[in-house]
PDB file of C-alpha atoms in Angstrom:
ATOM      1  CA  CYS A   1      30.490-178.358  19.683  1.00  0.00           C
ATOM      2  CA  LEU A   2      28.949-180.724  22.233  1.00  0.00           C
ATOM      3  CA  GLU A   3      30.265-178.545  25.046  1.00  0.00           C
ATOM      4  CA  LEU A   4      29.018-175.220  23.709  1.00  0.00           C
ATOM      5  CA  LYS A   5      26.514-173.491  25.979  1.00  0.00           C
ATOM      6  CA  LEU A   6      23.818-172.679  23.448  1.00  0.00           C
ATOM      7  CA  ARG A   7      20.158-171.941  24.029  1.00  0.00           C
ATOM      8  CA  GLY A   8      18.102-175.098  23.706  1.00  0.00           C
ATOM      9  CA  ASN A   9      20.990-177.495  24.368  1.00  0.00           C
ATOM     10  CA  ALA A  10      19.187-179.093  27.315  1.00  0.00           C
ATOM     11  CA  VAL A  11      16.052-179.699  25.247  1.00  0.00           C
ATOM     12  CA  PHE A  12      18.125-181.124  22.408  1.00  0.00           C
ATOM     13  CA  ARG A  13      19.935-183.534  24.727  1.00  0.00           C
ATOM     14  CA  ASN A  14      16.679-184.686  26.317  1.00  0.00           C
ATOM     15  CA  LEU A  15      15.136-185.352  22.915  1.00  0.00           C
ATOM     16  CA  LEU A  16      18.228-187.207  21.763  1.00  0.00           C
ATOM     17  CA  ILE A  17      18.227-189.601  24.722  1.00  0.00           C
ATOM     18  CA  TRP A  18      14.665-190.786  24.110  1.00  0.00           C
ATOM     19  CA  PRO A  19      15.454-193.517  21.531  1.00  0.00           C
ATOM     20  CA  TYR A  20      17.685-195.280  24.071  1.00  0.00           C
ATOM     21  CA  ALA A  21      14.710-195.629  26.422  1.00  0.00           C
ATOM     22  CA  VAL A  22      12.562-197.288  23.731  1.00  0.00           C
ATOM     23  CA  SER A  23      12.748-201.018  23.025  1.00  0.00           C
ATOM     24  CA  GLY A  24      14.243-202.309  19.798  1.00  0.00           C
ATOM     25  CA  ALA A  25      10.919-203.883  18.840  1.00  0.00           C
ATOM     26  CA  THR A  26       9.147-200.526  19.089  1.00  0.00           C
ATOM     27  CA  ILE A  27      11.800-198.813  17.000  1.00  0.00           C
ATOM     28  CA  GLY A  28      11.550-201.614  14.451  1.00  0.00           C
ATOM     29  CA  ILE A  29       7.793-201.064  14.118  1.00  0.00           C
ATOM     30  CA  VAL A  30       8.275-197.309  13.680  1.00  0.00           C
ATOM     31  CA  PHE A  31      10.893-197.748  10.965  1.00  0.00           C
ATOM     32  CA  HIS A  32       8.777-200.458   9.328  1.00  0.00           C
ATOM     33  CA  VAL A  33       5.946-197.954   8.918  1.00  0.00           C
ATOM     34  CA  LEU A  34       8.261-195.148   7.801  1.00  0.00           C
ATOM     35  CA  ALA A  35       9.958-197.346   5.198  1.00  0.00           C
ATOM     36  CA  ASN A  36       6.737-198.780   3.769  1.00  0.00           C
ATOM     37  CA  PRO A  37       7.099-198.560  -0.048  1.00  0.00           C
ATOM     38  CA  VAL A  38       3.394-197.739  -0.456  1.00  0.00           C
ATOM     39  CA  MET A  39       2.682-195.137   2.230  1.00  0.00           C
ATOM     40  CA  GLY A  40       6.049-194.478   3.887  1.00  0.00           C
ATOM     41  CA  ILE A  41       8.125-191.318   3.717  1.00  0.00           C
ATOM     42  CA  PHE A  42      10.005-192.593   0.651  1.00  0.00           C
ATOM     43  CA  ALA A  43       6.937-193.822  -1.234  1.00  0.00           C
ATOM     44  CA  TRP A  44       7.187-190.823  -3.574  1.00  0.00           C
ATOM     45  CA  LEU A  45      10.325-192.381  -5.061  1.00  0.00           C
ATOM     46  CA  ASN A  46       8.239-195.199  -6.500  1.00  0.00           C
ATOM     47  CA  ALA A  47       5.922-192.632  -8.080  1.00  0.00           C
ATOM     48  CA  ILE A  48       8.916-191.253  -9.977  1.00  0.00           C
ATOM     49  CA  ALA A  49      10.580-194.579 -10.757  1.00  0.00           C
ATOM     50  CA  PRO A  50       8.441-197.625  -9.869  1.00  0.00           C
ATOM     51  CA  GLY A  51      10.330-200.211  -7.842  1.00  0.00           C
ATOM     52  CA  ILE A  52      13.304-198.007  -6.999  1.00  0.00           C
ATOM     53  CA  TRP A  53      12.412-198.056  -3.273  1.00  0.00           C
ATOM     54  CA  ALA A  54      11.917-201.653  -2.183  1.00  0.00           C
ATOM     55  CA  PRO A  55      13.504-202.076   1.266  1.00  0.00           C
ATOM     56  CA  TYR A  56      11.878-205.459   1.908  1.00  0.00           C
ATOM     57  CA  SER A  57      12.935-207.095  -1.362  1.00  0.00           C
ATOM     58  CA  SER A  58      16.294-205.422  -2.014  1.00  0.00           C
ATOM     59  CA  PRO A  59      19.145-206.886   0.080  1.00  0.00           C
ATOM     60  CA  ILE A  60      21.133-203.649  -0.027  1.00  0.00           C
ATOM     61  CA  GLN A  61      18.206-201.425   0.936  1.00  0.00           C
ATOM     62  CA  SER A  62      17.064-203.753   3.717  1.00  0.00           C
ATOM     63  CA  MET A  63      20.559-203.839   5.199  1.00  0.00           C
ATOM     64  CA  LEU A  64      20.882-200.054   4.980  1.00  0.00           C
ATOM     65  CA  LEU A  65      17.479-199.668   6.629  1.00  0.00           C
ATOM     66  CA  LEU A  66      18.514-201.959   9.480  1.00  0.00           C
ATOM     67  CA  ILE A  67      21.829-200.127   9.921  1.00  0.00           C
ATOM     68  CA  VAL A  68      20.103-196.731  10.077  1.00  0.00           C
ATOM     69  CA  ALA A  69      17.509-197.977  12.571  1.00  0.00           C
ATOM     70  CA  TYR A  70      20.129-199.609  14.784  1.00  0.00           C
ATOM     71  CA  ALA A  71      22.386-196.562  14.639  1.00  0.00           C
ATOM     72  CA  TRP A  72      19.432-194.452  15.751  1.00  0.00           C
ATOM     73  CA  CYS A  73      19.057-196.759  18.761  1.00  0.00           C
ATOM     74  CA  LEU A  74      22.707-196.425  19.766  1.00  0.00           C
ATOM     75  CA  VAL A  75      23.280-192.714  19.110  1.00  0.00           C
ATOM     76  CA  PRO A  76      21.779-191.540  22.449  1.00  0.00           C
ATOM     77  CA  PHE A  77      24.025-193.756  24.592  1.00  0.00           C
ATOM     78  CA  ASN A  78      27.104-192.849  22.560  1.00  0.00           C
ATOM     79  CA  PHE A  79      26.185-189.172  22.747  1.00  0.00           C
ATOM     80  CA  VAL A  80      25.778-189.198  26.533  1.00  0.00           C
ATOM     81  CA  MET A  81      29.067-191.027  27.018  1.00  0.00           C
ATOM     82  CA  LEU A  82      30.886-188.657  24.676  1.00  0.00           C
ATOM     83  CA  VAL A  83      29.542-185.565  26.418  1.00  0.00           C
ATOM     84  CA  ALA A  84      30.419-187.000  29.843  1.00  0.00           C
ATOM     85  CA  SER A  85      33.933-187.895  28.711  1.00  0.00           C
ATOM     86  CA  LEU A  86      34.545-184.433  27.273  1.00  0.00           C
ATOM     87  CA  LYS A  87      33.364-182.810  30.500  1.00  0.00           C
ATOM     88  CA  SER A  88      35.827-184.971  32.455  1.00  0.00           C
ATOM     89  CA  VAL A  89      38.791-183.338  30.700  1.00  0.00           C
ATOM     90  CA  PRO A  90      40.283-180.728  33.095  1.00  0.00           C
ATOM     91  CA  ASP A  91      39.882-177.169  31.859  1.00  0.00           C
ATOM     92  CA  ASP A  92      43.401-176.372  33.089  1.00  0.00           C
ATOM     93  CA  TYR A  93      44.897-178.674  30.456  1.00  0.00           C
ATOM     94  CA  LEU A  94      42.992-176.975  27.661  1.00  0.00           C
ATOM     95  CA  ALA A  95      43.777-173.500  28.982  1.00  0.00           C
ATOM     96  CA  ALA A  96      47.495-174.295  29.241  1.00  0.00           C
ATOM     97  CA  ALA A  97      47.534-175.662  25.707  1.00  0.00           C
ATOM     98  CA  ALA A  98      45.741-172.554  24.441  1.00  0.00           C
ATOM     99  CA  LEU A  99      48.366-170.355  26.114  1.00  0.00           C
ATOM    100  CA  ASP A 100      51.047-172.372  24.330  1.00  0.00           C
ATOM    101  CA  GLY A 101      49.401-171.517  21.019  1.00  0.00           C
ATOM    102  CA  ALA A 102      47.590-174.789  20.339  1.00  0.00           C
ATOM    103  CA  GLY A 103      44.482-174.376  18.226  1.00  0.00           C
ATOM    104  CA  PRO A 104      41.170-176.208  18.731  1.00  0.00           C
ATOM    105  CA  LEU A 105      42.164-179.100  16.473  1.00  0.00           C
ATOM    106  CA  ARG A 106      45.541-179.550  18.148  1.00  0.00           C
ATOM    107  CA  ARG A 107      43.941-179.441  21.614  1.00  0.00           C
ATOM    108  CA  MET A 108      41.453-182.087  20.570  1.00  0.00           C
ATOM    109  CA  LEU A 109      44.095-184.420  19.093  1.00  0.00           C
ATOM    110  CA  ASP A 110      46.772-183.983  21.757  1.00  0.00           C
ATOM    111  CA  ILE A 111      44.715-183.539  24.932  1.00  0.00           C
ATOM    112  CA  GLN A 112      41.056-184.446  24.648  1.00  0.00           C
ATOM    113  CA  LEU A 113      41.326-187.534  22.453  1.00  0.00           C
ATOM    114  CA  PRO A 114      43.974-189.339  24.573  1.00  0.00           C
ATOM    115  CA  LEU A 115      42.072-188.571  27.785  1.00  0.00           C
ATOM    116  CA  ILE A 116      38.718-189.806  26.494  1.00  0.00           C
ATOM    117  CA  ALA A 117      40.198-192.895  24.801  1.00  0.00           C
ATOM    118  CA  PRO A 118      39.015-195.236  27.619  1.00  0.00           C
ATOM    119  CA  TYR A 119      35.471-193.918  27.228  1.00  0.00           C
ATOM    120  CA  LEU A 120      35.614-194.441  23.465  1.00  0.00           C
ATOM    121  CA  LEU A 121      36.835-197.991  23.986  1.00  0.00           C
ATOM    122  CA  PHE A 122      34.027-198.645  26.456  1.00  0.00           C
ATOM    123  CA  VAL A 123      31.408-197.308  24.026  1.00  0.00           C
ATOM    124  CA  PHE A 124      32.858-199.356  21.166  1.00  0.00           C
ATOM    125  CA  VAL A 125      32.739-202.607  23.124  1.00  0.00           C
ATOM    126  CA  ILE A 126      29.246-201.910  24.482  1.00  0.00           C
ATOM    127  CA  ASP A 127      28.004-201.253  20.946  1.00  0.00           C
ATOM    128  CA  LEU A 128      29.476-204.567  19.818  1.00  0.00           C
ATOM    129  CA  LEU A 129      27.820-206.396  22.698  1.00  0.00           C
ATOM    130  CA  GLU A 130      24.516-204.693  21.924  1.00  0.00           C
ATOM    131  CA  SER A 131      24.731-205.718  18.277  1.00  0.00           C
ATOM    132  CA  LEU A 132      25.347-209.327  19.303  1.00  0.00           C
ATOM    133  CA  SER A 133      22.748-209.775  22.011  1.00  0.00           C
ATOM    134  CA  ASN A 134      20.046-207.107  21.755  1.00  0.00           C
ATOM    135  CA  SER A 135      19.369-206.920  18.021  1.00  0.00           C
ATOM    136  CA  PHE A 136      16.609-209.534  18.055  1.00  0.00           C
ATOM    137  CA  GLY A 137      13.647-207.216  18.633  1.00  0.00           C
ATOM    138  CA  LEU A 138      14.686-204.772  15.932  1.00  0.00           C
ATOM    139  CA  VAL A 139      15.278-207.454  13.303  1.00  0.00           C
ATOM    140  CA  ASP A 140      12.112-209.362  14.196  1.00  0.00           C
ATOM    141  CA  THR A 141       9.824-206.357  13.735  1.00  0.00           C
ATOM    142  CA  LEU A 142      11.660-204.641  10.867  1.00  0.00           C
ATOM    143  CA  THR A 143      13.007-207.204   8.380  1.00  0.00           C
ATOM    144  CA  GLN A 144      12.522-210.652   9.975  1.00  0.00           C
ATOM    145  CA  GLY A 145      15.956-211.594   8.660  1.00  0.00           C
ATOM    146  CA  GLY A 146      15.036-211.027   5.026  1.00  0.00           C
ATOM    147  CA  PRO A 147      15.128-210.794   2.180  1.00  0.00           C
ATOM    148  CA  GLY A 148      16.624-214.260   2.257  1.00  0.00           C
ATOM    149  CA  ASP A 149      19.216-214.245   5.033  1.00  0.00           C
ATOM    150  CA  THR A 150      20.553-210.759   4.323  1.00  0.00           C
ATOM    151  CA  THR A 151      19.684-209.321   7.734  1.00  0.00           C
ATOM    152  CA  ASN A 152      19.568-212.579   9.684  1.00  0.00           C
ATOM    153  CA  VAL A 153      21.793-211.601  12.599  1.00  0.00           C
ATOM    154  CA  LEU A 154      23.092-214.143  15.089  1.00  0.00           C
ATOM    155  CA  ALA A 155      20.484-213.500  17.800  1.00  0.00           C
ATOM    156  CA  TYR A 156      17.617-213.826  15.325  1.00  0.00           C
ATOM    157  CA  LYS A 157      19.125-216.941  13.746  1.00  0.00           C
ATOM    158  CA  ILE A 158      19.266-218.601  17.165  1.00  0.00           C
ATOM    159  CA  TYR A 159      15.545-217.911  17.546  1.00  0.00           C
ATOM    160  CA  THR A 160      14.533-219.116  14.069  1.00  0.00           C
ATOM    161  CA  ASP A 161      16.683-222.256  14.231  1.00  0.00           C
ATOM    162  CA  GLY A 162      15.609-223.206  17.738  1.00  0.00           C
ATOM    163  CA  PHE A 163      11.950-222.191  17.967  1.00  0.00           C
ATOM    164  CA  MET A 164      10.828-222.291  14.342  1.00  0.00           C
ATOM    165  CA  GLY A 165      13.154-224.851  12.770  1.00  0.00           C
ATOM    166  CA  LEU A 166      13.329-226.951  15.968  1.00  0.00           C
ATOM    167  CA  ASP A 167      17.073-227.365  15.451  1.00  0.00           C
ATOM    168  CA  LEU A 168      17.839-227.288  19.151  1.00  0.00           C
ATOM    169  CA  ALA A 169      21.390-228.590  18.773  1.00  0.00           C
ATOM    170  CA  GLY A 170      22.386-225.958  16.233  1.00  0.00           C
ATOM    171  CA  SER A 171      20.616-223.204  18.136  1.00  0.00           C
ATOM    172  CA  SER A 172      22.323-224.207  21.394  1.00  0.00           C
ATOM    173  CA  THR A 173      25.708-224.232  19.678  1.00  0.00           C
ATOM    174  CA  LEU A 174      25.172-220.738  18.311  1.00  0.00           C
ATOM    175  CA  SER A 175      24.041-219.564  21.753  1.00  0.00           C
ATOM    176  CA  VAL A 176      27.230-220.875  23.351  1.00  0.00           C
ATOM    177  CA  LEU A 177      29.348-219.251  20.636  1.00  0.00           C
ATOM    178  CA  MET A 178      27.588-215.924  21.179  1.00  0.00           C
ATOM    179  CA  LEU A 179      28.144-216.240  24.937  1.00  0.00           C
ATOM    180  CA  LEU A 180      31.850-216.913  24.385  1.00  0.00           C
ATOM    181  CA  ALA A 181      32.100-213.904  22.072  1.00  0.00           C
ATOM    182  CA  VAL A 182      30.430-211.671  24.670  1.00  0.00           C
ATOM    183  CA  VAL A 183      32.722-212.952  27.435  1.00  0.00           C
ATOM    184  CA  ALA A 184      35.823-212.508  25.254  1.00  0.00           C
ATOM    185  CA  LEU A 185      34.867-208.934  24.372  1.00  0.00           C
ATOM    186  CA  SER A 186      34.134-208.127  28.022  1.00  0.00           C
ATOM    187  CA  VAL A 187      37.465-209.534  29.223  1.00  0.00           C
ATOM    188  CA  ALA A 188      39.345-207.664  26.493  1.00  0.00           C
ATOM    189  CA  GLN A 189      37.558-204.461  27.465  1.00  0.00           C
ATOM    190  CA  PHE A 190      38.461-204.797  31.160  1.00  0.00           C
ATOM    191  CA  LYS A 191      42.104-205.517  30.329  1.00  0.00           C
ATOM    192  CA  LEU A 192      42.399-202.548  27.991  1.00  0.00           C
ATOM    193  CA  LEU A 193      40.675-200.244  30.473  1.00  0.00           C
ATOM    194  CA  SER A 194      43.041-201.433  33.212  1.00  0.00           C
ATOM    195  CA  ARG A 195      45.972-200.664  30.949  1.00  0.00           C
ATOM    196  CA  PHE A 196      44.637-197.160  30.317  1.00  0.00           C
ATOM    197  CA  GLN A 197      44.209-196.616  34.063  1.00  0.00           C
ATOM    198  CA  ARG A 198      47.761-197.759  34.822  1.00  0.00           C
ATOM    199  CA  ARG A 199      49.119-195.401  32.198  1.00  0.00           C
ATOM    200  CA  GLY A 200      47.094-192.582  33.728  1.00  0.00           C
ATOM    201  CA  VAL A 201      48.477-193.290  37.199  1.00  0.00           C
ATOM    202  CA  LYS A 202      52.056-193.370  35.889  1.00  0.00           C
ATOM    203  CA  ALA A 203      51.507-190.123  34.019  1.00  0.00           C
TER     204      ALA A 203
END
């Protein structure tokens, strides 16, 4: 459906890419206002059942709120990459498969999915790296790691331990561990992408 030429597709794609151009801190502030239990968009739930919507005191609700906000940040990049990868699939392959009687689902599973697998791997690794290194602004403005340590991600914990708790040794150790994790994921990504490219050349 991403490749369908429908009226308004260009406007829809432009609107969808906007969240990726906004900083995590800004998105955190927006979601903080929207999720406010007193005047947010879900405040009416507390009028029906007082206390049912408490995203800043309920660990489950605060985690779900953070997941939704972070997913909203990443959707534009993933969308652009997915559209670009689908457009890279040669039309001749799809036309030949259609002549052989393959339906849309079979064409997607047998042709499109294997060809866009490197793009999917790239997006997956980039999302992991983003969640490790660039989640600080969103957490700081939305939940501040609470309630308790429910949403205290690694990047925010490094900040609180080092700059607020003055535990420089522990904060430095966590920083090195995060750096090693980022390097390991990057190396694994390059190796897997190289393997995909070699298979493509052999094919």
